[in-house]
């Protein structure tokens, strides 16, 4: 019985671990500008972050403090849609 419980927890852990983005990073800052045409967001750190296609622009505005989770691939900072 103990082996079955251990196997269950190991399987659960691996399942959850596989859903976490592999190289995701986190950054916080204040939104300086939002470019809907290019689907980009510029934060107070001076960096621009690319937004997903189905991003809700009504939920954010310049001057808001935010925390972004993103993947950096091919020198692009792609915001994760969570």
Coordinates of N, CA, C and O in Angstrom, one line a residue:
X1 N 0.8 -1.2 0.0 CA 0.0 0.0 0.0 C 0.9 1.3 0.0 O 0.5 2.2 -0.7
X2 N 2.0 1.2 0.8 CA 2.9 2.4 0.8 C 3.5 2.7 -0.5 O 3.6 3.9 -0.9
X3 N 3.8 1.7 -1.3 CA 4.4 1.9 -2.6 C 3.3 2.5 -3.5 O 3.7 3.4 -4.3
X4 N 2.1 2.2 -3.4 CA 1.1 2.8 -4.3 C 0.9 4.3 -3.9 O 0.7 5.1 -4.8
X5 N 0.9 4.6 -2.7 CA 0.8 6.0 -2.2 C 2.0 6.8 -2.7 O 1.8 7.9 -3.2
X6 N 3.2 6.2 -2.6 CA 4.4 6.9 -3.0 C 4.3 7.1 -4.5 O 4.7 8.2 -5.0
X7 N 3.9 6.1 -5.3 CA 3.8 6.2 -6.7 C 2.8 7.3 -7.1 O 3.0 8.0 -8.1
X8 N 1.7 7.3 -6.4 CA 0.7 8.3 -6.6 C 1.2 9.8 -6.5 O 1.1 10.6 -7.3
X9 N 1.9 10.0 -5.4 CA 2.5 11.3 -5.1 C 3.6 11.7 -6.1 O 3.7 12.8 -6.6
X10 N 4.4 10.7 -6.5 CA 5.4 10.9 -7.5 C 4.8 11.3 -8.9 O 5.3 12.3 -9.5
X11 N 3.8 10.6 -9.2 CA 3.1 10.9 -10.5 C 2.4 12.3 -10.4 O 2.5 13.0 -11.4
X12 N 1.8 12.6 -9.3 CA 1.2 13.9 -9.2 C 2.2 15.0 -9.3 O 2.0 16.0 -9.9
X13 N 3.4 14.8 -8.6 CA 4.4 15.9 -8.6 C 4.9 16.1 -10.1 O 5.1 17.2 -10.5
X14 N 5.1 15.0 -10.8 CA 5.6 15.1 -12.2 C 4.6 15.8 -13.1 O 5.0 16.6 -14.0
X15 N 3.3 15.5 -12.9 CA 2.3 16.1 -13.7 C 2.3 17.6 -13.5 O 2.2 18.4 -14.4
X16 N 2.3 18.0 -12.2 CA 2.3 19.4 -11.9 C 3.6 20.1 -12.4 O 3.6 21.2 -13.0
X17 N 4.7 19.5 -12.3 CA 6.0 20.0 -12.7 C 6.0 20.2 -14.2 O 6.7 21.2 -14.7
X18 N 5.4 19.4 -14.9 CA 5.4 19.5 -16.4 C 4.5 20.7 -16.9 O 4.7 21.1 -18.0
X19 N 3.6 21.2 -16.1 CA 2.8 22.3 -16.5 C 3.4 23.6 -16.2 O 2.9 24.6 -16.7
X20 N 4.5 23.7 -15.5 CA 5.2 24.9 -15.2 C 6.1 25.3 -16.3 O 6.9 24.4 -16.8
X21 N 6.1 26.5 -16.9 CA 7.0 26.9 -18.0 C 8.4 26.6 -17.6 O 8.9 26.9 -16.5
X22 N 9.2 26.1 -18.5 CA 10.5 25.6 -18.2 C 11.5 26.8 -17.9 O 12.3 26.7 -17.0
X23 N 11.5 27.8 -18.6 CA 12.4 28.9 -18.4 C 11.7 30.2 -18.2 O 12.2 31.3 -18.5
X24 N 10.6 30.2 -17.5 CA 9.8 31.4 -17.3 C 10.6 32.3 -16.3 O 11.2 31.8 -15.4
X25 N 10.5 33.6 -16.5 CA 11.1 34.5 -15.6 C 10.0 35.4 -15.2 O 8.9 35.5 -15.8
X26 N 10.2 36.2 -14.1 CA 9.2 37.1 -13.5 C 9.8 38.5 -13.4 O 11.0 38.6 -13.0
X27 N 9.0 39.5 -13.7 CA 9.5 40.9 -13.6 C 8.3 41.7 -13.1 O 7.2 41.4 -13.4
X28 N 8.6 42.7 -12.3 CA 7.5 43.6 -11.9 C 7.9 45.0 -12.2 O 9.1 45.3 -12.4
X29 N 7.0 45.9 -12.4 CA 7.2 47.2 -12.7 C 5.9 48.0 -13.0 O 4.8 47.5 -12.8
X30 N 6.1 49.2 -13.5 CA 4.9 50.0 -13.8 C 4.8 50.1 -15.4 O 5.8 50.3 -16.0
X31 N 3.6 50.0 -15.9 CA 3.4 50.1 -17.3 C 3.6 51.5 -17.7 O 3.0 52.4 -17.2
X32 N 4.5 51.7 -18.7 CA 4.8 53.0 -19.3 C 3.9 53.2 -20.5 O 3.4 54.3 -20.7
X33 N 3.8 52.2 -21.3 CA 2.9 52.4 -22.5 C 2.5 51.0 -23.0 O 3.1 50.0 -22.7
X34 N 1.4 51.0 -23.8 CA 0.8 49.8 -24.4 C 0.6 50.1 -25.8 O 0.0 51.1 -26.2
X35 N 1.1 49.2 -26.7 CA 1.0 49.4 -28.1 C 0.2 48.2 -28.6 O 0.6 47.1 -28.8
X36 N -1.1 48.5 -28.8 CA -2.1 47.4 -29.3 C -1.7 47.0 -30.7 O -1.9 45.8 -31.0
X37 N -1.2 47.9 -31.6 CA -0.9 47.5 -32.9 C 0.2 46.5 -33.0 O 0.1 45.6 -33.8
X38 N 1.2 46.6 -32.2 CA 2.3 45.7 -32.2 C 2.2 44.6 -31.1 O 3.0 43.7 -31.0
X39 N 1.1 44.7 -30.3 CA 0.8 43.8 -29.2 C 2.1 43.8 -28.2 O 2.6 42.7 -27.9
X40 N 2.4 45.0 -27.8 CA 3.6 45.1 -26.9 C 3.2 46.0 -25.7 O 2.4 46.9 -25.7
X41 N 4.0 45.7 -24.6 CA 3.8 46.5 -23.4 C 5.2 46.9 -22.9 O 6.1 46.1 -22.9
X42 N 5.4 48.2 -22.6 CA 6.6 48.7 -22.1 C 6.5 49.0 -20.7 O 5.6 49.7 -20.2
X43 N 7.5 48.5 -19.9 CA 7.5 48.7 -18.4 C 8.5 49.7 -18.1 O 9.3 50.2 -18.9
X44 N 8.5 50.1 -16.8 CA 9.4 51.1 -16.2 C 10.8 50.7 -16.3 O 11.7 51.5 -16.1
X45 N 11.1 49.4 -16.5 CA 12.5 49.0 -16.6 C 13.1 49.3 -18.0 O 14.2 49.0 -18.3
X46 N 12.2 49.9 -18.9 CA 12.7 50.3 -20.2 C 12.6 49.2 -21.2 O 12.8 49.4 -22.4
X47 N 12.2 48.0 -20.8 CA 12.1 46.8 -21.8 C 10.7 46.7 -22.3 O 9.7 47.1 -21.6
X48 N 10.6 46.1 -23.5 CA 9.3 45.9 -24.1 C 9.0 44.4 -24.1 O 9.9 43.6 -24.4
X49 N 7.8 44.1 -23.8 CA 7.3 42.7 -23.7 C 6.2 42.4 -24.7 O 5.3 43.2 -24.8
X50 N 6.4 41.3 -25.4 CA 5.4 41.0 -26.4 C 4.2 40.3 -25.7 O 4.4 39.4 -24.9
X51 N 3.0 40.6 -26.1 CA 1.8 40.1 -25.5 C 1.2 39.0 -26.4 O 1.3 39.0 -27.6
X52 N 0.4 38.1 -25.7 CA -0.2 37.0 -26.5 C -1.4 37.6 -27.3 O -1.9 38.7 -27.1
X53 N -1.8 36.8 -28.3 CA -2.8 37.2 -29.3 C -4.1 37.6 -28.6 O -4.8 38.5 -29.0
X54 N -4.5 36.8 -27.6 CA -5.8 37.0 -26.9 C -5.7 37.8 -25.6 O -6.4 37.6 -24.7
X55 N -4.8 38.8 -25.6 CA -4.6 39.6 -24.4 C -5.8 40.6 -24.2 O -6.3 41.2 -25.1
X56 N -6.2 40.8 -22.9 CA -7.3 41.7 -22.6 C -6.7 43.0 -22.3 O -6.3 43.3 -21.1
X57 N -6.7 43.9 -23.3 CA -6.2 45.3 -23.1 C -7.0 46.1 -22.1 O -6.5 47.1 -21.6
X58 N -8.3 45.8 -21.9 CA -9.1 46.5 -21.0 C -8.7 46.4 -19.6 O -9.1 47.2 -18.7
X59 N -7.9 45.3 -19.3 CA -7.6 45.0 -17.9 C -6.3 45.8 -17.4 O -6.0 45.8 -16.2
X60 N -5.6 46.4 -18.3 CA -4.4 47.2 -18.0 C -4.5 48.6 -18.5 O -5.2 48.9 -19.5
X61 N -3.6 49.5 -17.9 CA -3.5 50.8 -18.4 C -2.2 51.4 -17.9 O -1.6 50.9 -17.0
X62 N -1.6 52.4 -18.6 CA -0.4 53.0 -18.2 C -0.5 53.5 -16.8 O -1.5 54.0 -16.4
X63 N 0.6 53.3 -16.0 CA 0.7 53.8 -14.7 C 0.4 52.6 -13.7 O 0.6 52.8 -12.5
X64 N -0.1 51.5 -14.2 CA -0.5 50.4 -13.3 C 0.8 49.6 -12.9 O 1.7 49.4 -13.7
X65 N 0.9 49.1 -11.7 CA 1.9 48.2 -11.3 C 1.5 46.8 -11.6 O 0.4 46.4 -11.3
X66 N 2.4 46.1 -12.3 CA 2.1 44.7 -12.7 C 3.3 43.8 -12.4 O 4.4 44.2 -12.2
X67 N 3.0 42.5 -12.4 CA 4.0 41.4 -12.4 C 3.8 40.6 -13.6 O 2.7 40.1 -13.9
X68 N 4.8 40.5 -14.5 CA 4.7 39.7 -15.7 C 5.5 38.4 -15.6 O 6.6 38.4 -15.0
X69 N 5.0 37.3 -16.1 CA 5.7 36.1 -16.2 C 5.9 35.9 -17.7 O 5.0 35.9 -18.5
X70 N 7.2 35.7 -18.1 CA 7.5 35.6 -19.5 C 8.6 34.6 -19.8 O 9.3 34.2 -18.9
X71 N 8.6 34.2 -21.1 CA 9.7 33.4 -21.6 C 10.5 34.2 -22.5 O 10.0 35.0 -23.3
X72 N 11.8 34.1 -22.4 CA 12.7 34.8 -23.3 C 13.2 33.8 -24.4 O 14.0 32.9 -24.1
X73 N 12.7 34.0 -25.6 CA 13.1 33.1 -26.7 C 13.5 34.0 -27.9 O 12.8 34.9 -28.3
X74 N 14.6 33.7 -28.5 CA 15.1 34.4 -29.7 C 15.2 35.9 -29.4 O 14.8 36.7 -30.2
X75 N 15.6 36.3 -28.2 CA 15.7 37.7 -27.8 C 14.4 38.4 -27.7 O 14.3 39.6 -27.6
X76 N 13.3 37.7 -27.7 CA 12.0 38.3 -27.5 C 11.5 37.9 -26.1 O 11.7 36.8 -25.7
X77 N 10.8 38.9 -25.5 CA 10.3 38.6 -24.2 C 8.8 38.4 -24.3 O 8.0 39.3 -24.5
X78 N 8.3 37.1 -24.4 CA 7.0 36.8 -24.6 C 6.2 36.5 -23.3 O 6.6 35.7 -22.5
X79 N 5.2 37.3 -23.1 CA 4.4 37.2 -21.8 C 3.6 36.0 -21.9 O 3.0 35.7 -22.9
X80 N 3.6 35.2 -20.8 CA 2.8 33.9 -20.8 C 1.4 34.3 -20.5 O 1.1 35.1 -19.7
X81 N 0.5 33.6 -21.2 CA -0.9 33.7 -21.0 C -1.3 32.6 -20.0 O -1.3 31.5 -20.3
X82 N -1.6 33.0 -18.8 CA -1.8 32.0 -17.7 C -3.2 31.7 -17.5 O -4.2 31.7 -17.9

